[in-house]
Every structure is written in C-alpha cells, then in structure tokens.
mmCIF file of C-alpha atoms in Angstrom:
data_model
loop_
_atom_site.group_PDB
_atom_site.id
_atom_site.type_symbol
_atom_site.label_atom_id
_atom_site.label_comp_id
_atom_site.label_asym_id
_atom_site.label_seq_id
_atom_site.Cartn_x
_atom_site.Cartn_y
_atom_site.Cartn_z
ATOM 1 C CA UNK A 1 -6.107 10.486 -18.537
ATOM 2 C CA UNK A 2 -4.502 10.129 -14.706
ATOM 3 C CA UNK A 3 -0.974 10.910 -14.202
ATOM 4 C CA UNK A 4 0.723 8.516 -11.511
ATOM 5 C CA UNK A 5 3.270 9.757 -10.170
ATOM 6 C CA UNK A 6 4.735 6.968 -7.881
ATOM 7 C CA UNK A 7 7.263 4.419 -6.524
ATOM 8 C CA UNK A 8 7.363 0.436 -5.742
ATOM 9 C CA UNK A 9 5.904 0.897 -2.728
ATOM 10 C CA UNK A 10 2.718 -0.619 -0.858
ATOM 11 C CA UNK A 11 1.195 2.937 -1.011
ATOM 12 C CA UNK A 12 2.162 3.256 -4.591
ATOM 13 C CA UNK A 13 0.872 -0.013 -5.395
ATOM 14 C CA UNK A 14 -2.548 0.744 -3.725
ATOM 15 C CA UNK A 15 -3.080 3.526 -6.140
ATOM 16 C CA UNK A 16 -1.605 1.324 -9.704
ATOM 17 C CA UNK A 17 -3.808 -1.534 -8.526
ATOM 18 C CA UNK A 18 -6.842 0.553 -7.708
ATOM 19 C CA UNK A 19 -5.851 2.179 -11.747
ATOM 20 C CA UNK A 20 -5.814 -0.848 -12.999
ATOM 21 C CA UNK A 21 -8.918 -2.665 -11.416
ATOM 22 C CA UNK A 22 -10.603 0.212 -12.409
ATOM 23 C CA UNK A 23 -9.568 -0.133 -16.378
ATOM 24 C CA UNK A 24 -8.154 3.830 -16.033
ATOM 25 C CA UNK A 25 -6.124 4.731 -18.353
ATOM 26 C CA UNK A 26 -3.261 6.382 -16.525
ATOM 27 C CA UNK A 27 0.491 7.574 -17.396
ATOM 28 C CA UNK A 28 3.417 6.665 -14.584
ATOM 29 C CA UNK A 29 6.058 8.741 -13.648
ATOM 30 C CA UNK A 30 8.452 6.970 -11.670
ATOM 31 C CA UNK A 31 9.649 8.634 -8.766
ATOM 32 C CA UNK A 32 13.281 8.475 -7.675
ATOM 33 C CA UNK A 33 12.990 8.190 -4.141
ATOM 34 C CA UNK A 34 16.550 7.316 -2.613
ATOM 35 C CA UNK A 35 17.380 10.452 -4.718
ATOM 36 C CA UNK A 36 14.884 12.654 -2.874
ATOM 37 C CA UNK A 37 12.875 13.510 -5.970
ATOM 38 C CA UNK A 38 9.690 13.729 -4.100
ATOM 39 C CA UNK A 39 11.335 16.429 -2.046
ATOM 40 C CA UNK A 40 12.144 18.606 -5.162
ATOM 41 C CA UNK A 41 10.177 21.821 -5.915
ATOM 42 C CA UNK A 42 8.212 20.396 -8.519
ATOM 43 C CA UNK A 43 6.716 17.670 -6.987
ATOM 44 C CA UNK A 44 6.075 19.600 -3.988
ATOM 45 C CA UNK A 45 3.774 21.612 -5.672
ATOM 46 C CA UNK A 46 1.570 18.481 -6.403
ATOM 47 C CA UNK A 47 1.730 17.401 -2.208
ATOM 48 C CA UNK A 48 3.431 19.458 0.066
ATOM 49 C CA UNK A 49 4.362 16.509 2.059
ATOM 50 C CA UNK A 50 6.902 15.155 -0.492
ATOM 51 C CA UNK A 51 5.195 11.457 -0.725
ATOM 52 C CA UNK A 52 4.023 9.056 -2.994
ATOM 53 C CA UNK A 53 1.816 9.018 -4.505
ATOM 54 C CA UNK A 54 0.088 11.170 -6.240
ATOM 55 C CA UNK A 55 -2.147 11.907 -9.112
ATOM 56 C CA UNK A 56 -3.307 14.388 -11.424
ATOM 57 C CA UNK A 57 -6.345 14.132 -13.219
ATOM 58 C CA UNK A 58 -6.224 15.662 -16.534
ATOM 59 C CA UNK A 59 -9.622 15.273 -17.459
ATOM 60 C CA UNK A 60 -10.498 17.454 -14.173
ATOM 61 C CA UNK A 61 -8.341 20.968 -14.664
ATOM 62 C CA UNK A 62 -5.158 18.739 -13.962
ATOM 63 C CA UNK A 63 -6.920 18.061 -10.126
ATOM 64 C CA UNK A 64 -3.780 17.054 -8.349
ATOM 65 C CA UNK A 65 -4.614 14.490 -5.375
ATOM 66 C CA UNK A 66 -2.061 13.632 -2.565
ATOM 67 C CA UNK A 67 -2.331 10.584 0.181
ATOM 68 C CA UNK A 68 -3.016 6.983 -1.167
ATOM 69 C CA UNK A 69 -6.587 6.884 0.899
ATOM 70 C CA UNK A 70 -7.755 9.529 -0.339
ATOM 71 C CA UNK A 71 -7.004 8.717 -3.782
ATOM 72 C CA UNK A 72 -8.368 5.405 -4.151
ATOM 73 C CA UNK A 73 -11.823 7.488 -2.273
ATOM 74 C CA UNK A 74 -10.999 9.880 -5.512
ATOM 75 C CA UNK A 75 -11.036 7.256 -8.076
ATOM 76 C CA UNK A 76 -13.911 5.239 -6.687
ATOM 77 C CA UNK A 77 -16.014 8.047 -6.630
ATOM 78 C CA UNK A 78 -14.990 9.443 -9.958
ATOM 79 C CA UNK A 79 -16.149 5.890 -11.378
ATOM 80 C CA UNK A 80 -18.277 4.842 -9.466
ATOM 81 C CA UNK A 81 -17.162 1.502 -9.208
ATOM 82 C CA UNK A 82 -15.044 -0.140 -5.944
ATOM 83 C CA UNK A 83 -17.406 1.122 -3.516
ATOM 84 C CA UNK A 84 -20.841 1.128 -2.568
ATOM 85 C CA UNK A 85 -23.734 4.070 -3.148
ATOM 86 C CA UNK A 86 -25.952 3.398 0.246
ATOM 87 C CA UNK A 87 -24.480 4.868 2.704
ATOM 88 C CA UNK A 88 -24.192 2.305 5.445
ATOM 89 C CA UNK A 89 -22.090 0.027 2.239
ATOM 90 C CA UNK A 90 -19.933 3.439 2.042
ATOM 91 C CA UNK A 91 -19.064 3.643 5.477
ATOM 92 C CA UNK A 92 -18.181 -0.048 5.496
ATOM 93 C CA UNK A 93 -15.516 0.686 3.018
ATOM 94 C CA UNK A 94 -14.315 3.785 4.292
ATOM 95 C CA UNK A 95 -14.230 2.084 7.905
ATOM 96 C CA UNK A 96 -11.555 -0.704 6.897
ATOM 97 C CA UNK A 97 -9.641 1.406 4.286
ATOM 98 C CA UNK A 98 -9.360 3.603 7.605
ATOM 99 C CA UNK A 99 -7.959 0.553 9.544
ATOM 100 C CA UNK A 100 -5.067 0.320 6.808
ATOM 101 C CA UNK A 101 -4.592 3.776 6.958
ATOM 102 C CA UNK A 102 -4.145 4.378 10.852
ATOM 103 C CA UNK A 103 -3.160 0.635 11.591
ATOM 104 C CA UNK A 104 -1.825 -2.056 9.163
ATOM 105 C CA UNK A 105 0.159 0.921 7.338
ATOM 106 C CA UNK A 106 2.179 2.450 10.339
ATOM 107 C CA UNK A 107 2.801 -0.586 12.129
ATOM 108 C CA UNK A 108 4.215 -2.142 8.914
ATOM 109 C CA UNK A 109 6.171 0.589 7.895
ATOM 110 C CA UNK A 110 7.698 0.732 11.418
ATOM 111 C CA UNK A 111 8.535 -2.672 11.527
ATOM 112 C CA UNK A 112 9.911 -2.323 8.150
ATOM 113 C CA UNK A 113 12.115 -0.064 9.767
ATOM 114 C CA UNK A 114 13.178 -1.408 13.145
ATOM 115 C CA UNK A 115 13.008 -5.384 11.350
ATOM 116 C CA UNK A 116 15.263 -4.241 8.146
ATOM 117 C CA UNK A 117 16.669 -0.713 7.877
ATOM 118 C CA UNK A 118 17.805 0.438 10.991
ATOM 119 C CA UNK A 119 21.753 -0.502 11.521
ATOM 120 C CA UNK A 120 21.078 -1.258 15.016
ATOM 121 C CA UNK A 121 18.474 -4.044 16.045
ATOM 122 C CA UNK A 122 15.895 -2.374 18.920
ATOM 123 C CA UNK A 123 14.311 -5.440 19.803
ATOM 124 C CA UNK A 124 11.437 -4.080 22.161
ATOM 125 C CA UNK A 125 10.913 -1.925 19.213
ATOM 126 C CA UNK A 126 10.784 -4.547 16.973
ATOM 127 C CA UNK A 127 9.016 -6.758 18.610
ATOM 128 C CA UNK A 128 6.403 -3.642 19.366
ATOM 129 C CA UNK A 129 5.996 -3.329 15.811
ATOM 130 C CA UNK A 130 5.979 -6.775 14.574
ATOM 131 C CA UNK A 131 3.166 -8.231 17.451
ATOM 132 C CA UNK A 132 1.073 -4.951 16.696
ATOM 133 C CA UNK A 133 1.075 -6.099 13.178
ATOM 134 C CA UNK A 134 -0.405 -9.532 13.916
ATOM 135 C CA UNK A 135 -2.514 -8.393 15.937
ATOM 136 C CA UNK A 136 -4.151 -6.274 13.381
ATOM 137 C CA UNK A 137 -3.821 -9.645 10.965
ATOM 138 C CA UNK A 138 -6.108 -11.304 13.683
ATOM 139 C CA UNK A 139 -8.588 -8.684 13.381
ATOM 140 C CA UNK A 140 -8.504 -8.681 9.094
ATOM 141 C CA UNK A 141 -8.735 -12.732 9.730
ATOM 142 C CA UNK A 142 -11.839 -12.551 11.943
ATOM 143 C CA UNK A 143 -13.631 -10.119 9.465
ATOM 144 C CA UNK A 144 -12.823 -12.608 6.504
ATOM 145 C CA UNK A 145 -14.248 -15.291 8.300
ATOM 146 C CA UNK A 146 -17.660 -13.753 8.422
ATOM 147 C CA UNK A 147 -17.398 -11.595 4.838
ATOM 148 C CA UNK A 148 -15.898 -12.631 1.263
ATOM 149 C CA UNK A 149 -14.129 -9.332 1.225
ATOM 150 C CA UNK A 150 -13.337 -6.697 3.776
ATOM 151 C CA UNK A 151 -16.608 -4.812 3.629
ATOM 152 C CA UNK A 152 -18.638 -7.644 2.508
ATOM 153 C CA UNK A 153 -19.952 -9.481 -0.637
ATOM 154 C CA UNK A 154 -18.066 -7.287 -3.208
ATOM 155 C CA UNK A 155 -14.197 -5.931 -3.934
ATOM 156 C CA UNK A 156 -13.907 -2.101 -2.618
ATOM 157 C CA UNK A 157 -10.581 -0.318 -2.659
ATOM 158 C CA UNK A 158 -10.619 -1.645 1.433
ATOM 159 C CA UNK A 159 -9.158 -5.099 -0.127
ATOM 160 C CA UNK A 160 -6.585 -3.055 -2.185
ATOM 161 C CA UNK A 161 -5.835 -1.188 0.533
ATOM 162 C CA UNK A 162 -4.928 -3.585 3.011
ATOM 163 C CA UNK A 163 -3.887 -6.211 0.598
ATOM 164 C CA UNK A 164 -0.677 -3.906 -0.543
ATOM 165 C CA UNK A 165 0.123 -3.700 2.756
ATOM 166 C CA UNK A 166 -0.103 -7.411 4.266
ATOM 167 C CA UNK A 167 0.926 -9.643 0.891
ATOM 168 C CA UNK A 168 4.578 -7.626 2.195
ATOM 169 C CA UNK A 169 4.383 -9.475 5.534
ATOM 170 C CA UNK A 170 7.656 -11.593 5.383
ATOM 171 C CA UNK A 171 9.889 -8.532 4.553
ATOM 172 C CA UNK A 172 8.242 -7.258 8.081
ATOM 173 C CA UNK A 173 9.026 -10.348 9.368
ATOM 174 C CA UNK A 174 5.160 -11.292 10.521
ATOM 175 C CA UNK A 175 3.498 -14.031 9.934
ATOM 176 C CA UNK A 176 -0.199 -15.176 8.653
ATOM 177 C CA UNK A 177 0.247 -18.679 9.575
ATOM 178 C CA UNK A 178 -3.118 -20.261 11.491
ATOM 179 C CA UNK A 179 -4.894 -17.229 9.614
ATOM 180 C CA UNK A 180 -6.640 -19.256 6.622
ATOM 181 C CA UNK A 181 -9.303 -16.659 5.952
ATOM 182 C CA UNK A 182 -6.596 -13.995 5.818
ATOM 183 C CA UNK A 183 -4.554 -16.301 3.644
ATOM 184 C CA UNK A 184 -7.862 -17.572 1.439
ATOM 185 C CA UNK A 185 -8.519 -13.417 1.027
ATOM 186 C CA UNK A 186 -4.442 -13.363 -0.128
ATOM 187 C CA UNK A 187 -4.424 -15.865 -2.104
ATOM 188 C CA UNK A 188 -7.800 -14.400 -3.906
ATOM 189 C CA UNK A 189 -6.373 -11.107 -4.553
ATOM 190 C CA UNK A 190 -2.977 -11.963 -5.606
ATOM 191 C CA UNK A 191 -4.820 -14.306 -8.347
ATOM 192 C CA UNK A 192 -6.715 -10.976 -9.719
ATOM 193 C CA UNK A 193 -4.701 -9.901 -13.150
ATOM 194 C CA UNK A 194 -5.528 -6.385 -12.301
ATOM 195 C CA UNK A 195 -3.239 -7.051 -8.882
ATOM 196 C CA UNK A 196 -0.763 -8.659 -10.352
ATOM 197 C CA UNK A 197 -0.076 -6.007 -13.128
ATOM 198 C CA UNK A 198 -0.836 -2.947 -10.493
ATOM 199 C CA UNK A 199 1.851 -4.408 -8.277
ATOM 200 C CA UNK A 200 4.369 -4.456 -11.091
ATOM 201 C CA UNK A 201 4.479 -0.535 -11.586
ATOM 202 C CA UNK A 202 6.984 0.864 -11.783
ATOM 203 C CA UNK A 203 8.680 -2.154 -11.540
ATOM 204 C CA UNK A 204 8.403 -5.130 -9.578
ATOM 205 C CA UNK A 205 9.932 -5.162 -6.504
ATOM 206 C CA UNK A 206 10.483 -8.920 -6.192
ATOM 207 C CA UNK A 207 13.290 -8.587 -8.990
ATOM 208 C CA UNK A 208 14.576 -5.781 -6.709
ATOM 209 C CA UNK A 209 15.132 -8.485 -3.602
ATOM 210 C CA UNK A 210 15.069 -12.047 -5.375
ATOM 211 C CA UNK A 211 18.780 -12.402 -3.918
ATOM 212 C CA UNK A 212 21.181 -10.859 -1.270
ATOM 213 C CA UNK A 213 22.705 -8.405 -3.425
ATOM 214 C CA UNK A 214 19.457 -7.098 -4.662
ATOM 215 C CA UNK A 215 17.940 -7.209 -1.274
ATOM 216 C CA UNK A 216 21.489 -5.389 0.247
ATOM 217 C CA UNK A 217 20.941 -2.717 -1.926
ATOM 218 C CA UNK A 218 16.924 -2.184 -1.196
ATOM 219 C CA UNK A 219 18.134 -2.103 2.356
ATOM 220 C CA UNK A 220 20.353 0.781 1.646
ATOM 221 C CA UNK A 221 18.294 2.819 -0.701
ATOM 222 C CA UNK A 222 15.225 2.479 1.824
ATOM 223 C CA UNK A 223 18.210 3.462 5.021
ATOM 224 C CA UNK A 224 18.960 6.361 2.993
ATOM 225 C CA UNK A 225 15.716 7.131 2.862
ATOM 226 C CA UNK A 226 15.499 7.085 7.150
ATOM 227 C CA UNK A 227 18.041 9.029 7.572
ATOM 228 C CA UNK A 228 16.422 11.796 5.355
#
C-alpha cells in the first residue's frame, strides 16, 4: 500500500495519475496547503523541503520518497511498468521527464505566478514566462510529430509528466494553437480513464475555478501561498 500525501496540483497530479495508470493501490492524504501544512513538523520529516508530494511505501519499511520526478522513477521501477528495461529506452524517458522537470515545470509555475497571483502585473516578466513556455510547447510538438508518445511507441511516466503540466496551459495564459501533434498527444491522454481519475485527487480543480468566485478564491489561496 502507497501513502499519497498530496494537493490539486500538476505535481500532485503527476504522482495520482502515475498511481493510478499503474493500478497501485494507494491511500491520499490531502494536504492543506494555503494553511502551510506541508511546512508543519510532521510532514517535514517525510521531505525536508515542505512540498508535495510525497509518498510512503508501506510495503518497503514505510520508504518515504520526496520530489514528483523522482517518484514516478520510484514507482516505475518498483513495477516495472511505464518505462523501458534497455537502457538507451530508459534514458529516453528519463531525458523528457527531465525536460518537465527543469523546463515546462518552472516556466509554468512562474507564469502561473506573474500571469495570475501576483497583485501587480510585471509584463516583461510575464511575457518572459509565458513565450518560454511556448517555446518549450514547440519543442514537445516537434517530438510528437516524429513519436506516438514522448519517448516513443509506448506511454512512460514522460507523458504524465509533461501532460500535468501543459493540459493547465490556459490558466498560464499560453497557447497550443497551430500545435496539432501537441494537441493530438492532449487530447490522447486526457481520454485515458486512468488520467482522468488521477487528475481528480484530491479533488478536481476545475470545480475549484468553474466561475469567478471559485477562481477569486484559488487566486488568493495560491497568493497566500507566494507570499509564504
């Protein structure tokens, strides 16, 4: 049995869709975040960095893991399953889950930030954020174009990865529009049941935001979270 202890968040959801793609069976502990749970003694223990998310493996000596990569590396090797054996197939995988790591995550998150939560609008900022994160679109858009999925014929926690990310593109106000093998790739993972469920934990988001009142108060629980 995994313990997930997580929040509605494209890291989070990397880790419940990888969970649930997987056929895990796995316990979730919400984690408060406006309210600075993650920062609390307790959950400290389990990352020192105070993020989400993290799990514990119960079947493993309670083997607590910290940072969404190398989780999903975690559970893919503890199956088996989501990425190849050879080594050349490995380092495919590990090569574009890297990219979402170092690239399609920050420049997200920061436009995230400079697009939605901060009070004041820093264009050049915004804008830095918002054109990097295209850009990197581009690049996922020419690798489609030649592959089925990110590090070829089969799924591989690469496609969760990056698909947590970029399927939250409008809220970072970027668009995939004259990307069709970015938006075929989309389209094909939001139509997976294991996605749709993983994205729903701990709750789905898109009920959060569906109108400006839930949306105003996302934008203040996330500003909160800034200013911490």
């Amino acid at each position: 049995m995994i313990d997930l202890y997580t929040a509605s968040t494209p890291n989070g959801h990397k880790v419940s869709v990888a969970l649930e793609e997987l056929g895990l069976p796995y316990t979730v502990h919400a984690i408060d975040l406006a309210a600075g749970e993650q920062k609390q003694p307790w959950f400290l223990q389990l990352n020192p960095n105070g993020r989400i998310p993290v799990i514990v493996d119960r079947e493993a000596g309670d083997f607590a893991v910290f940072e969404s990569g190398a989780i999903l590396v975690y559970l893919a090797e503890k199956t088996g399953r989501l990425m190849p054996s050879d080594a050349q197939g490995r380092s495919r995988v590990l090569q574009w889950l890297m990219f979402q790591m170092g690239g399609v995550g920050p420049m997200m998150g920061q436009a995230n930030v400079f697009f939605r939560y901060f009070p004041e609008k820093i264009q050049p900022a915004i804008d830095r954020y918002q054109n990097e994160s295209r850009r990197l679109f581009e690049v996922l858009d020419g690798q489609l174009a030649r592959t089925e999925w990110l590090a070829g014929p089969d799924l591989s926690i690469a496609d969760i990865a990056n698909w947590c990310w970029v399927r939250t593109h409008r809220w970072s106000g970027v668009s995939v529009d004259g990307l069709p093998h970015l938006q075929r790739w989309l389209d094909a993972m939001k139509a997976r049941p294991a996605c749709q469920r993983g994205v729903a934990v701990p709750v789905k988001v898109e009920s959060l935001v569906q109108d400006d009142k839930g949306s105003t108060a996302f934008i203040e629980q996330a500003q909160k979270m800034v200013q911490r």
